[in-house]
Short mmCIF file of C-alpha atoms and ligand atoms in Angstrom, two decimals:
data_model
loop_
_atom_site.label_atom_id
_atom_site.label_comp_id
_atom_site.label_asym_id
_atom_site.label_seq_id
_atom_site.Cartn_x
_atom_site.Cartn_y
_atom_site.Cartn_z
CA MET A 1 0.71 155.42 31.14
CA SER A 2 -2.04 152.85 31.33
CA GLN A 3 -2.96 151.45 34.69
CA SER A 4 -1.13 148.24 35.49
CA LYS A 5 -3.08 145.08 34.94
CA LEU A 6 -0.47 143.21 36.89
CA VAL A 7 -1.01 144.54 40.38
CA LYS A 8 -3.94 146.31 41.94
CA GLU A 9 -2.84 149.94 42.31
CA THR A 10 -4.94 150.60 45.37
CA GLU A 11 -3.22 148.03 47.54
CA LEU A 12 0.20 149.61 47.22
CA SER A 13 -0.40 153.28 46.68
CA SER A 14 0.72 154.17 50.19
CA VAL A 15 4.32 152.93 49.83
CA ALA A 16 6.74 155.89 49.72
CA GLU A 17 9.37 155.72 47.01
CA LEU A 18 12.83 154.78 48.24
CA PRO A 19 15.20 157.65 47.31
CA VAL A 20 17.71 156.29 44.76
CA ASN A 21 20.04 158.55 42.78
CA GLY A 22 20.80 156.08 40.01
CA PHE A 23 22.77 152.94 39.21
CA ASP A 24 26.06 152.76 41.10
CA HIS A 25 27.69 149.72 39.47
CA ILE A 26 27.03 146.23 38.15
CA GLU A 27 29.05 143.35 39.55
CA LEU A 28 29.51 140.16 37.56
CA TYR A 29 30.80 136.91 39.01
CA VAL A 30 33.03 135.39 36.34
CA GLY A 31 35.16 132.27 35.90
CA ASN A 32 38.31 134.19 35.03
CA ALA A 33 38.22 137.83 36.11
CA LEU A 34 41.69 138.58 34.72
CA GLN A 35 40.65 137.56 31.20
CA ALA A 36 37.15 139.07 31.45
CA ALA A 37 38.76 142.40 32.41
CA TYR A 38 40.81 142.24 29.22
CA TYR A 39 37.62 141.67 27.16
CA TYR A 40 35.79 144.64 28.67
CA GLN A 41 38.87 146.85 28.51
CA HIS A 42 39.89 146.09 24.95
CA GLY A 43 36.53 145.04 23.51
CA PHE A 44 34.27 147.69 25.04
CA GLY A 45 36.92 150.32 25.82
CA PHE A 46 36.55 150.50 29.60
CA ASP A 47 39.34 151.92 31.77
CA LEU A 48 40.66 149.57 34.42
CA ILE A 49 40.58 151.76 37.52
CA ALA A 50 40.77 149.57 40.62
CA TYR A 51 41.67 146.10 41.82
CA ARG A 52 41.47 143.92 44.89
CA GLY A 53 43.02 140.49 45.33
CA LEU A 54 45.83 138.68 47.14
CA GLU A 55 48.06 141.77 46.88
CA THR A 56 45.50 143.91 48.72
CA GLY A 57 44.82 141.37 51.46
CA GLU A 58 41.94 139.38 49.95
CA ARG A 59 42.37 135.63 50.46
CA ASP A 60 39.53 134.07 48.46
CA LYS A 61 38.45 136.49 45.72
CA VAL A 62 39.68 138.98 43.17
CA SER A 63 37.87 141.96 41.60
CA TYR A 64 38.64 144.30 38.71
CA VAL A 65 36.76 147.60 38.43
CA LEU A 66 36.14 149.00 34.95
CA LYS A 67 34.80 152.45 34.16
CA GLN A 68 33.59 154.27 31.07
CA GLY A 69 31.52 157.45 31.33
CA GLN A 70 29.38 156.83 34.39
CA VAL A 71 29.28 153.05 33.83
CA TYR A 72 31.09 151.01 36.46
CA ILE A 73 31.44 147.25 35.99
CA VAL A 74 33.05 145.07 38.66
CA LEU A 75 34.33 141.65 37.62
CA THR A 76 34.77 139.29 40.55
CA GLY A 77 36.31 135.84 40.46
CA SER A 78 36.99 133.22 43.12
CA LEU A 79 40.39 132.00 44.30
CA LYS A 80 38.81 129.04 46.12
CA PRO A 81 36.44 126.24 45.08
CA ASP A 82 34.11 126.46 48.03
CA ASN A 83 32.83 129.99 48.44
CA GLU A 84 29.65 131.74 47.33
CA ILE A 85 31.34 133.16 44.21
CA ALA A 86 32.56 129.75 43.02
CA GLU A 87 29.11 128.28 43.64
CA HIS A 88 27.44 131.11 41.68
CA ILE A 89 29.76 130.50 38.72
CA ARG A 90 29.27 126.71 38.88
CA LEU A 91 25.49 127.12 38.77
CA HIS A 92 25.03 130.11 36.45
CA GLY A 93 28.23 130.50 34.47
CA ASP A 94 29.40 134.11 34.20
CA GLY A 95 26.60 136.48 35.15
CA VAL A 96 25.41 139.46 37.12
CA LYS A 97 25.45 139.11 40.90
CA THR A 98 24.82 142.71 41.93
CA ILE A 99 22.77 145.60 40.62
CA ALA A 100 24.16 148.30 42.91
CA LEU A 101 22.13 151.44 43.54
CA ASP A 102 23.56 154.82 44.46
CA VAL A 103 21.62 156.11 47.48
CA GLN A 104 21.76 159.11 49.79
CA ASP A 105 21.39 156.97 52.89
CA ALA A 106 22.41 153.31 52.73
CA SER A 107 21.45 152.59 56.32
CA SER A 108 17.94 153.91 55.87
CA ALA A 109 17.54 152.24 52.43
CA PHE A 110 18.46 148.93 54.03
CA SER A 111 16.30 149.24 57.14
CA THR A 112 13.33 150.55 55.13
CA THR A 113 13.40 147.79 52.52
CA VAL A 114 13.96 145.05 55.11
CA ALA A 115 11.08 146.43 57.19
CA ARG A 116 8.94 146.23 54.04
CA GLY A 117 9.78 142.54 53.65
CA ALA A 118 13.02 142.41 51.62
CA LYS A 119 15.43 139.63 52.53
CA ALA A 120 18.80 140.94 53.74
CA ALA A 121 21.82 139.72 51.74
CA MET A 122 24.63 141.70 53.42
CA SER A 123 24.05 143.63 56.59
CA TYR A 124 24.85 147.32 56.83
CA GLN A 125 28.58 148.12 56.80
CA GLU A 126 30.43 151.37 57.33
CA PHE A 127 34.05 151.80 56.30
CA ASN A 128 36.14 154.69 57.46
CA ASP A 129 39.54 155.05 55.83
CA GLU A 130 41.87 157.80 54.58
CA ASN A 131 39.44 158.45 51.70
CA GLY A 132 36.45 159.12 53.91
CA ILE A 133 33.32 157.16 54.79
CA PHE A 134 31.81 154.48 52.57
CA LYS A 135 28.54 152.76 53.50
CA GLN A 136 26.76 149.78 51.98
CA ALA A 137 24.20 147.03 52.53
CA SER A 138 22.43 144.51 50.27
CA ILE A 139 19.07 142.86 49.79
CA HIS A 140 17.99 139.96 47.60
CA THR A 141 15.96 140.31 44.43
CA TYR A 142 15.12 137.67 41.77
CA GLY A 143 17.20 134.47 41.65
CA THR A 144 20.55 134.88 43.38
CA THR A 145 20.80 138.50 42.23
CA ILE A 146 21.14 141.22 44.85
CA HIS A 147 20.72 144.99 45.11
CA THR A 148 23.49 146.72 47.02
CA PHE A 149 22.76 150.17 48.41
CA VAL A 150 25.93 152.24 48.09
CA GLU A 151 26.39 155.57 49.87
CA ARG A 152 29.60 157.13 48.62
CA ALA A 153 28.95 160.88 48.93
CA GLY A 154 31.48 161.11 51.76
CA TYR A 155 34.05 158.91 50.03
CA LYS A 156 36.89 160.12 47.81
CA GLY A 157 38.61 156.83 46.92
CA SER A 158 38.80 155.41 43.39
CA PHE A 159 35.99 152.90 43.91
CA ALA A 160 35.54 151.39 47.36
CA PRO A 161 37.54 150.56 50.49
CA ASN A 162 40.09 147.74 50.18
CA TYR A 163 40.54 148.40 46.47
CA LYS A 164 43.88 149.52 45.06
CA LYS A 165 43.73 152.32 42.52
CA ILE A 166 45.09 151.44 39.09
CA LYS A 167 46.72 154.21 37.11
CA ASN A 168 47.53 154.45 33.43
CA ARG A 169 45.31 151.62 32.20
CA PRO A 170 42.94 153.55 29.91
CA GLY A 171 40.86 151.42 27.59
CA ASN A 172 40.29 153.80 24.65
CA PRO A 173 36.58 154.59 25.19
CA VAL A 174 33.86 154.03 22.57
CA GLY A 175 31.38 156.59 23.93
CA LEU A 176 29.52 154.55 26.54
CA LEU A 177 27.98 157.08 28.93
CA ALA A 178 25.64 155.59 31.53
CA ILE A 179 23.49 152.59 32.35
CA ASP A 180 20.06 153.15 30.80
CA HIS A 181 18.28 150.07 32.14
CA VAL A 182 18.96 146.59 33.52
CA VAL A 183 16.64 143.75 32.54
CA GLY A 184 15.82 140.61 34.51
CA ASN A 185 14.27 137.33 33.36
CA VAL A 186 11.98 135.47 35.78
CA GLU A 187 10.07 132.19 35.54
CA VAL A 188 6.70 131.74 33.89
CA GLY A 189 3.94 133.02 36.15
CA LYS A 190 6.32 135.04 38.36
CA LEU A 191 6.28 138.47 36.69
CA SER A 192 3.41 139.85 38.76
CA GLN A 193 5.15 138.76 41.97
CA TRP A 194 8.29 140.74 41.03
CA VAL A 195 6.28 143.75 39.91
CA GLU A 196 4.67 143.64 43.31
CA PHE A 197 8.12 143.30 44.95
CA TYR A 198 9.41 146.52 43.38
CA LYS A 199 6.17 148.31 44.27
CA ARG A 200 6.07 147.12 47.85
CA ILE A 201 9.79 147.23 48.71
CA PHE A 202 10.96 150.22 46.63
CA GLY A 203 7.75 152.15 46.04
CA PHE A 204 8.52 152.01 42.28
CA SER A 205 5.75 151.86 39.71
CA VAL A 206 5.05 150.21 36.38
CA TYR A 207 6.51 152.59 33.80
CA GLN A 208 5.52 150.49 30.80
CA GLU A 209 4.26 146.99 30.20
CA PHE A 210 4.13 144.69 27.24
CA GLY A 211 1.78 141.79 26.70
CA ALA A 212 2.42 138.61 24.77
CA LYS A 213 0.85 140.18 21.66
CA ASP A 214 3.36 143.07 21.70
CA ILE A 215 6.33 140.74 21.87
CA SER A 216 5.59 137.67 19.85
CA THR A 217 6.78 136.11 16.66
CA GLN A 218 5.60 132.97 14.95
CA TYR A 219 7.45 130.93 17.55
CA SER A 220 8.12 132.49 20.87
CA ALA A 221 6.80 135.15 23.17
CA LEU A 222 7.34 136.93 26.42
CA ILE A 223 5.57 139.41 28.63
CA SER A 224 7.34 142.28 30.29
CA ALA A 225 6.90 145.11 32.79
CA VAL A 226 9.28 148.02 33.36
CA MET A 227 9.64 149.06 37.01
CA ALA A 228 10.97 152.58 37.56
CA ASN A 229 11.33 155.34 40.11
CA LYS A 230 9.57 158.63 39.47
CA ASN A 231 12.47 160.46 37.83
CA THR A 232 13.30 157.25 35.83
CA SER A 233 16.95 157.26 36.89
CA ILE A 234 16.29 153.59 37.65
CA LYS A 235 14.55 151.49 35.02
CA LEU A 236 14.31 147.76 35.65
CA PRO A 237 12.34 145.84 33.02
CA ILE A 238 11.37 142.28 34.00
CA ASN A 239 10.45 139.55 31.50
CA GLU A 240 8.72 136.23 31.84
CA PRO A 241 8.31 133.61 29.11
CA ALA A 242 4.95 133.35 27.35
CA LYS A 243 3.53 130.46 25.40
CA GLY A 244 4.45 130.27 21.72
CA LEU A 245 4.84 127.53 19.17
CA ARG A 246 8.43 126.99 20.31
CA LYS A 247 10.55 127.71 23.34
CA SER A 248 10.60 131.34 24.46
CA GLN A 249 14.02 133.05 24.43
CA ILE A 250 13.38 133.79 28.11
CA GLN A 251 12.98 130.08 28.80
CA GLU A 252 16.25 129.38 27.00
CA TYR A 253 17.92 131.90 29.31
CA LEU A 254 16.36 130.29 32.40
CA ASP A 255 17.42 126.81 31.24
CA TYR A 256 21.05 127.90 31.00
CA TYR A 257 21.20 130.36 33.89
CA GLN A 258 19.26 127.81 35.97
CA GLU A 259 17.40 130.55 37.80
CA PRO A 260 16.04 134.04 37.25
CA GLY A 261 18.77 136.60 36.63
CA VAL A 262 19.91 139.61 34.63
CA GLN A 263 19.32 139.20 30.89
CA HIS A 264 20.81 142.42 29.56
CA ILE A 265 22.41 145.69 30.54
CA ALA A 266 21.55 148.65 28.31
CA ILE A 267 24.18 151.38 28.05
CA ALA A 268 23.51 154.81 26.59
CA THR A 269 25.67 156.55 24.01
CA GLU A 270 25.37 159.96 22.32
CA ASN A 271 26.54 158.63 18.96
CA ILE A 272 25.49 155.05 18.35
CA ILE A 273 27.00 154.96 14.86
CA ALA A 274 30.46 155.86 16.14
CA THR A 275 30.13 153.59 19.19
CA VAL A 276 28.95 150.52 17.25
CA SER A 277 31.44 151.04 14.39
CA GLU A 278 34.24 151.02 16.92
CA LEU A 279 32.85 148.05 18.90
CA ARG A 280 32.53 146.02 15.69
CA LYS A 281 36.14 146.88 14.76
CA ARG A 282 37.21 145.53 18.14
CA GLY A 283 35.44 142.24 17.57
CA ILE A 284 32.24 142.67 19.61
CA LYS A 285 29.51 140.55 18.00
CA PHE A 286 25.97 141.87 17.49
CA LEU A 287 22.64 140.40 16.48
CA THR A 288 21.74 141.23 12.91
CA VAL A 289 18.28 141.74 11.48
CA PRO A 290 17.28 140.92 7.89
CA LYS A 291 17.98 143.62 5.28
CA SER A 292 14.21 143.82 4.69
CA TYR A 293 14.01 145.62 8.06
CA TYR A 294 15.76 148.64 6.51
CA ALA A 295 13.67 148.65 3.33
CA ALA A 296 10.58 149.36 5.46
CA LEU A 297 12.36 151.60 7.98
CA SER A 298 11.84 155.15 6.72
CA GLU A 299 8.15 154.47 6.18
CA ARG A 300 7.85 153.24 9.76
CA VAL A 301 9.93 155.86 11.60
CA GLY A 302 9.75 158.88 9.30
CA LYS A 303 12.59 161.37 9.03
CA ILE A 304 15.66 160.69 11.16
CA ASP A 305 19.09 162.37 11.33
CA GLU A 306 21.04 159.20 10.53
CA ASN A 307 21.81 157.67 7.16
CA ILE A 308 19.74 154.49 6.83
CA GLU A 309 22.41 152.73 4.75
CA GLU A 310 24.90 153.34 7.51
CA LEU A 311 22.45 151.96 10.09
CA ALA A 312 21.85 148.90 7.90
CA GLU A 313 25.57 148.34 7.54
CA LEU A 314 25.98 148.33 11.32
CA GLY A 315 22.69 146.54 12.12
CA ILE A 316 21.33 149.39 14.27
CA LEU A 317 17.54 149.39 14.91
CA VAL A 318 15.30 152.46 15.12
CA ASP A 319 11.96 153.00 16.82
CA ARG A 320 9.70 156.04 16.74
CA GLU A 321 7.46 157.24 19.57
CA SER A 322 5.31 160.35 19.81
CA SER A 323 8.07 162.16 21.73
CA GLY A 324 10.97 161.26 19.45
CA TYR A 325 12.92 158.18 18.43
CA LEU A 326 15.60 155.84 19.68
CA LEU A 327 18.35 153.78 18.11
CA GLN A 328 19.45 150.47 19.61
CA ILE A 329 21.45 147.31 19.01
CA PHE A 330 22.04 144.12 20.98
CA THR A 331 25.22 142.13 21.35
CA LYS A 332 25.33 138.37 21.18
CA PRO A 333 25.75 136.72 24.61
CA VAL A 334 29.05 137.79 26.18
CA GLN A 335 29.92 134.42 27.73
CA ASP A 336 29.66 130.73 26.77
CA ARG A 337 26.08 130.25 27.96
CA PRO A 338 23.28 132.00 26.00
CA THR A 339 22.47 134.25 28.95
CA LEU A 340 23.74 137.83 29.55
CA PHE A 341 24.10 140.29 26.68
CA PHE A 342 24.43 144.08 26.28
CA GLU A 343 22.31 146.68 24.53
CA ILE A 344 23.69 149.95 23.19
CA ILE A 345 21.02 152.65 23.04
CA GLN A 346 20.84 156.26 21.86
CA ARG A 347 17.71 158.19 22.83
CA LYS A 348 16.58 161.10 20.71
CA GLY A 349 13.46 162.05 22.61
CA ALA A 350 12.04 158.54 22.96
CA THR A 351 11.64 157.16 26.49
CA GLY A 352 10.53 153.60 25.71
CA PHE A 353 12.36 150.40 24.90
CA GLY A 354 11.96 149.94 21.15
CA LYS A 355 8.58 148.23 21.03
CA GLY A 356 8.48 148.61 17.23
CA ASN A 357 11.67 146.54 17.02
CA PHE A 358 10.54 143.64 19.16
CA LYS A 359 9.38 141.51 16.27
CA ALA A 360 12.49 141.98 14.10
CA LEU A 361 14.69 141.61 17.12
CA PHE A 362 13.09 138.45 18.40
CA GLU A 363 13.27 136.88 14.98
CA ALA A 364 16.99 137.60 15.04
CA ILE A 365 17.28 136.07 18.52
CA GLU A 366 15.33 133.01 17.39
CA GLU A 367 17.68 132.52 14.48
CA GLU A 368 20.55 132.32 16.98
CA GLN A 369 18.48 130.12 19.32
CA SER A 370 17.81 127.77 16.42
CA LYS A 371 21.56 127.52 15.62
CA ARG A 372 22.03 126.46 19.24
CA GLY A 373 19.36 123.74 18.91
CA ASN A 374 17.18 125.45 21.51
CA LEU A 375 14.17 126.62 19.52
FE1 FE2 B 1 16.65 146.80 26.69
#
């Protein structure tokens, strides 16, 4: 890995890495959690496993918990016009509120990060019920997004305290296994500040970075840095818009989300062809690249196990690295605003993010941006 140009290594080398096991869950604030739950259950094949709302004693919010493989998505809606959830939805539309991290010690994660300068979002809480002990606390990151530290090793419940377990609501899975990475978009000129944030607060380092030349087309550009812990169980790429002939896709996101926030959630599968075939059958919409992409593919990536015609049919992209290759595809935005989308990724030895696909991919995004009158 090349030394980061974004932050001086020497300044921050003494920060110990915060122990984080992996992603715990992603919480979205949505305008209609009941209907969103149906979309994720029947579109993406998640099981509906837990619920909280009026019936469980909540008075102003409702949440549905969906699970597939190790991916947990919580959809939270507001029952009132004047709470933080309603305000988040008014400002941002549907979007990610929480990137929750599974930790060994929530209390220490919270006190350590706050001592290092993080802003507290929810103070440390300990719940003790018939399922055991559940601990959590939250800090702010970019925009109105938060990181919640979840300690659930001593907890046997279905998801969290105050949730009711839901039985017999399987969603017919499509092979989604785990969250691979979660990407944030920040304003122009702010990337280095957020790189520094993850170094200083979490002790993470720059795993990879991409300059405007790596990620540019004729029209738009962005720069990006991937923050990660040492064992890479947490990978958090961050993008900022860069100058191009037209509006950067990151700027379009910021214009509609109104603030920095999560751009996409990448979910790993062991068989992308089966997963994407099934998702397409269920009506999930993906970005498509020009057929010319596949004509040049075998020359670019060499021998791969998959049939290129089948990949072309499904619109799956391939990128080769020295250690192997990866296959990936991106959905169209999953709500009205052109903001959050999903990536499906299968890694076959490659550890990167599909740098060789950036150009084709961004041209596909720009085509959509242009249809929206935002290019
Ligand atoms: Fe990605």
